[in-house]
PDB file of C-alpha atoms in Angstrom:
ATOM      1  CA  MET A 224     107.030  72.293  96.530  1.00  0.00           C
ATOM      2  CA  PRO A 225     106.491  74.675  99.474  1.00  0.00           C
ATOM      3  CA  THR A 226     107.863  74.478 102.763  1.00  0.00           C
ATOM      4  CA  MET A 227     106.228  73.583 105.845  1.00  0.00           C
ATOM      5  CA  GLY A 228     108.743  75.864 108.021  1.00  0.00           C
ATOM      6  CA  ARG A 229     107.537  78.921 109.634  1.00  0.00           C
ATOM      7  CA  MET A 230     108.380  82.245 108.519  1.00  0.00           C
ATOM      8  CA  VAL A 231     107.459  84.138 111.802  1.00  0.00           C
ATOM      9  CA  GLU A 232     109.606  83.532 114.723  1.00  0.00           C
ATOM     10  CA  PHE A 233     108.704  84.040 118.097  1.00  0.00           C
ATOM     11  CA  GLU A 234     110.746  83.803 121.404  1.00  0.00           C
ATOM     12  CA  VAL A 235     109.904  80.901 123.855  1.00  0.00           C
ATOM     13  CA  VAL A 236     109.374  82.116 127.367  1.00  0.00           C
ATOM     14  CA  LEU A 237     107.769  80.905 130.529  1.00  0.00           C
ATOM     15  CA  ARG A 238     103.799  81.732 130.928  1.00  0.00           C
ATOM     16  CA  GLY A 239     103.654  81.786 127.369  1.00  0.00           C
ATOM     17  CA  TYR A 240     101.142  80.905 124.535  1.00  0.00           C
ATOM     18  CA  ASP A 241     100.680  77.451 123.400  1.00  0.00           C
ATOM     19  CA  ARG A 242     103.087  76.745 120.569  1.00  0.00           C
ATOM     20  CA  TYR A 243     101.029  74.590 118.595  1.00  0.00           C
ATOM     21  CA  GLU A 244      97.977  77.020 118.497  1.00  0.00           C
ATOM     22  CA  VAL A 245     100.401  80.161 117.567  1.00  0.00           C
ATOM     23  CA  ASP A 246     101.296  77.990 114.653  1.00  0.00           C
ATOM     24  CA  ALA A 247      98.221  76.802 113.673  1.00  0.00           C
ATOM     25  CA  LEU A 248      97.362  80.238 113.822  1.00  0.00           C
ATOM     26  CA  VAL A 249     100.116  81.610 111.716  1.00  0.00           C
ATOM     27  CA  ARG A 250      99.343  78.918 109.214  1.00  0.00           C
ATOM     28  CA  ALA A 251      95.643  79.958 108.738  1.00  0.00           C
ATOM     29  CA  ILE A 252      96.324  83.957 108.819  1.00  0.00           C
ATOM     30  CA  GLU A 253      99.005  83.251 106.432  1.00  0.00           C
ATOM     31  CA  GLY A 254      96.947  80.951 104.390  1.00  0.00           C
ATOM     32  CA  GLY A 255      94.477  83.869 103.975  1.00  0.00           C
ATOM     33  CA  ALA A 256      92.229  83.345 106.758  1.00  0.00           C
ATOM     34  CA  ASP A 257      90.533  86.736 108.599  1.00  0.00           C
ATOM     35  CA  PRO A 258      93.171  87.658 111.207  1.00  0.00           C
ATOM     36  CA  GLN A 259      89.651  89.576 112.555  1.00  0.00           C
ATOM     37  CA  ARG A 260      88.262  86.343 113.949  1.00  0.00           C
ATOM     38  CA  LEU A 261      91.282  84.469 114.876  1.00  0.00           C
ATOM     39  CA  GLY A 262      93.359  84.506 117.813  1.00  0.00           C
ATOM     40  CA  ARG A 263      91.336  85.747 120.615  1.00  0.00           C
ATOM     41  CA  ASN A 264      91.313  82.785 123.134  1.00  0.00           C
ATOM     42  CA  LEU A 265      94.940  81.523 122.926  1.00  0.00           C
ATOM     43  CA  THR A 266      95.817  79.143 125.977  1.00  0.00           C
ATOM     44  CA  VAL A 267      98.630  80.088 128.214  1.00  0.00           C
ATOM     45  CA  VAL A 268     101.140  77.266 129.123  1.00  0.00           C
ATOM     46  CA  LEU A 269     104.339  77.181 130.962  1.00  0.00           C
ATOM     47  CA  ARG A 270     106.752  77.240 128.276  1.00  0.00           C
ATOM     48  CA  GLY A 271     105.254  79.208 125.180  1.00  0.00           C
ATOM     49  CA  TYR A 272     106.096  81.622 122.384  1.00  0.00           C
ATOM     50  CA  ASP A 273     105.993  85.514 124.120  1.00  0.00           C
ATOM     51  CA  ARG A 274     102.831  86.946 124.561  1.00  0.00           C
ATOM     52  CA  GLN A 275     103.345  90.117 123.850  1.00  0.00           C
ATOM     53  CA  GLN A 276     105.326  89.145 120.566  1.00  0.00           C
ATOM     54  CA  VAL A 277     102.379  87.144 119.398  1.00  0.00           C
ATOM     55  CA  ASP A 278      99.925  89.890 120.068  1.00  0.00           C
ATOM     56  CA  GLY A 279     101.853  92.480 118.397  1.00  0.00           C
ATOM     57  CA  TRP A 280     101.835  90.442 115.523  1.00  0.00           C
ATOM     58  CA  ILE A 281      98.173  89.296 115.282  1.00  0.00           C
ATOM     59  CA  ALA A 282      97.695  93.293 115.904  1.00  0.00           C
ATOM     60  CA  ARG A 283      99.803  94.090 112.705  1.00  0.00           C
ATOM     61  CA  ARG A 284      97.887  91.549 110.957  1.00  0.00           C
ATOM     62  CA  ARG A 285      94.322  93.144 111.587  1.00  0.00           C
ATOM     63  CA  GLY A 286      95.901  96.648 110.751  1.00  0.00           C
ATOM     64  CA  GLY A 287      95.776  98.015 114.411  1.00  0.00           C
ATOM     65  CA  ALA A 288      98.776  99.655 115.955  1.00  0.00           C
ATOM     66  CA  VAL A 289     100.653  97.760 118.432  1.00  0.00           C
ATOM     67  CA  ALA A 290     100.093  98.979 121.544  1.00  0.00           C
ATOM     68  CA  ALA A 291     103.049  99.986 124.214  1.00  0.00           C
ATOM     69  CA  PRO A 292     103.675  97.391 127.263  1.00  0.00           C
ATOM     70  CA  ALA A 293     102.046  99.036 130.057  1.00  0.00           C
ATOM     71  CA  GLU A 294     105.021  98.016 132.489  1.00  0.00           C
ATOM     72  CA  PRO A 295     108.450  96.971 131.424  1.00  0.00           C
ATOM     73  CA  ARG A 296     108.738  93.316 131.156  1.00  0.00           C
ATOM     74  CA  VAL A 297     110.432  91.665 134.063  1.00  0.00           C
ATOM     75  CA  GLU A 298     111.783  88.469 133.268  1.00  0.00           C
ATOM     76  CA  LEU A 299     112.445  86.325 136.163  1.00  0.00           C
ATOM     77  CA  SER A 300     115.602  83.592 135.967  1.00  0.00           C
ATOM     78  CA  VAL A 301     114.594  79.969 136.813  1.00  0.00           C
ATOM     79  CA  VAL A 302     117.237  78.703 139.680  1.00  0.00           C
ATOM     80  CA  LEU A 303     117.983  75.763 142.001  1.00  0.00           C
ATOM     81  CA  ARG A 304     116.061  76.478 145.240  1.00  0.00           C
ATOM     82  CA  GLY A 305     113.863  79.237 144.116  1.00  0.00           C
ATOM     83  CA  TYR A 306     110.256  80.425 144.956  1.00  0.00           C
ATOM     84  CA  ARG A 307     107.812  78.260 143.377  1.00  0.00           C
ATOM     85  CA  PRO A 308     106.106  79.548 139.636  1.00  0.00           C
ATOM     86  CA  ALA A 309     102.664  78.845 140.362  1.00  0.00           C
ATOM     87  CA  GLU A 310     102.289  80.852 143.519  1.00  0.00           C
ATOM     88  CA  THR A 311     104.723  83.652 142.480  1.00  0.00           C
ATOM     89  CA  ASP A 312     102.754  84.178 139.316  1.00  0.00           C
ATOM     90  CA  ALA A 313      99.637  84.552 141.039  1.00  0.00           C
ATOM     91  CA  LEU A 314     101.007  87.167 143.642  1.00  0.00           C
ATOM     92  CA  LEU A 315     102.354  88.922 140.654  1.00  0.00           C
ATOM     93  CA  THR A 316      99.403  88.922 138.791  1.00  0.00           C
ATOM     94  CA  GLU A 317      97.461  90.052 141.427  1.00  0.00           C
ATOM     95  CA  VAL A 318     100.308  93.078 142.027  1.00  0.00           C
ATOM     96  CA  ARG A 319     100.211  94.217 138.465  1.00  0.00           C
ATOM     97  CA  ALA A 320      96.289  94.368 138.392  1.00  0.00           C
ATOM     98  CA  ALA A 321      96.341  96.583 140.992  1.00  0.00           C
ATOM     99  CA  LEU A 322      99.092  98.696 140.100  1.00  0.00           C
ATOM    100  CA  ALA A 323      97.396  99.109 136.289  1.00  0.00           C
ATOM    101  CA  GLY A 324      94.030 100.006 138.400  1.00  0.00           C
ATOM    102  CA  THR A 325      93.054 103.010 140.379  1.00  0.00           C
ATOM    103  CA  ASP A 326      90.590 101.376 142.799  1.00  0.00           C
ATOM    104  CA  PRO A 327      92.316 101.763 146.836  1.00  0.00           C
ATOM    105  CA  ALA A 328      90.825  98.525 147.906  1.00  0.00           C
ATOM    106  CA  ARG A 329      92.326  96.461 145.204  1.00  0.00           C
ATOM    107  CA  ARG A 330      95.939  98.175 145.780  1.00  0.00           C
ATOM    108  CA  ALA A 331      95.531  97.825 149.537  1.00  0.00           C
ATOM    109  CA  ALA A 332      94.813  94.225 149.258  1.00  0.00           C
ATOM    110  CA  ALA A 333      97.590  93.766 146.728  1.00  0.00           C
ATOM    111  CA  ALA A 334      99.946  95.701 149.139  1.00  0.00           C
ATOM    112  CA  ARG A 335      98.400  93.281 152.174  1.00  0.00           C
ATOM    113  CA  ALA A 336      98.967  90.262 149.956  1.00  0.00           C
ATOM    114  CA  ILE A 337     102.517  91.368 149.538  1.00  0.00           C
ATOM    115  CA  ALA A 338     103.052  91.483 153.074  1.00  0.00           C
ATOM    116  CA  GLU A 339     101.426  88.450 153.973  1.00  0.00           C
ATOM    117  CA  THR A 340     102.167  85.966 151.694  1.00  0.00           C
ATOM    118  CA  ARG A 341     105.278  83.807 152.023  1.00  0.00           C
ATOM    119  CA  LEU A 342     105.852  82.285 148.993  1.00  0.00           C
ATOM    120  CA  PRO A 343     106.889  78.480 148.639  1.00  0.00           C
ATOM    121  CA  VAL A 344     110.395  77.583 147.721  1.00  0.00           C
ATOM    122  CA  GLY A 345     110.983  74.741 145.657  1.00  0.00           C
ATOM    123  CA  LEU A 346     113.662  72.605 143.950  1.00  0.00           C
ATOM    124  CA  ARG A 347     113.088  74.508 140.651  1.00  0.00           C
ATOM    125  CA  GLY A 348     111.935  78.489 141.079  1.00  0.00           C
ATOM    126  CA  TYR A 349     112.156  81.895 140.246  1.00  0.00           C
ATOM    127  CA  ASP A 350     115.184  83.623 141.604  1.00  0.00           C
ATOM    128  CA  ARG A 351     114.239  84.898 145.512  1.00  0.00           C
ATOM    129  CA  GLY A 352     116.332  88.062 145.042  1.00  0.00           C
ATOM    130  CA  ALA A 353     114.856  88.908 141.918  1.00  0.00           C
ATOM    131  CA  VAL A 354     111.286  88.537 143.373  1.00  0.00           C
ATOM    132  CA  ASN A 355     111.897  90.048 146.371  1.00  0.00           C
ATOM    133  CA  ARG A 356     113.154  93.158 144.687  1.00  0.00           C
ATOM    134  CA  LEU A 357     110.143  93.162 142.755  1.00  0.00           C
ATOM    135  CA  LEU A 358     107.803  92.752 145.303  1.00  0.00           C
ATOM    136  CA  ARG A 359     109.537  95.728 147.331  1.00  0.00           C
ATOM    137  CA  ALA A 360     109.485  97.825 144.612  1.00  0.00           C
ATOM    138  CA  ALA A 361     105.929  97.227 143.995  1.00  0.00           C
ATOM    139  CA  ALA A 362     104.645  97.481 147.699  1.00  0.00           C
ATOM    140  CA  GLN A 363     106.590 101.075 147.532  1.00  0.00           C
ATOM    141  CA  GLU A 364     104.363 101.949 144.235  1.00  0.00           C
ATOM    142  CA  LEU A 365     101.324 100.795 146.094  1.00  0.00           C
ATOM    143  CA  ALA A 366     101.810 102.791 148.887  1.00  0.00           C
ATOM    144  CA  ALA A 367     103.031 105.853 147.024  1.00  0.00           C
ATOM    145  CA  GLY A 368      99.459 106.002 145.725  1.00  0.00           C
TER     146      GLY A 368
END
């Protein structure tokens, strides 16, 4: 009798792909479904499978090379009395997009957002010191050009 346990293991992280969707995708691909047609619109949830790991697994199944991450992955610790994740993630997404692009207006808007945004503190949130260091480094990189 075949086992229903997963053969593929992914780390569970904050802001990852929905675990049930990924598990269903893995079962479908392992069962013979065409990986070229699956895995394009996975839902991102608060706690899910690591997106880079899942995307890499899908790329390998499609026969393509796994792209190296454009930036080092930063894991922010969740602590008591930290920056609320939703607002922090929104700001970091804007900053990362500006850093990845070459549009000077977008880079200026991201630098302005870093300077003007006051992230709200919640009972459980991202480590404020780590977020502040990350934002300072991003502001310097944006200012450098």
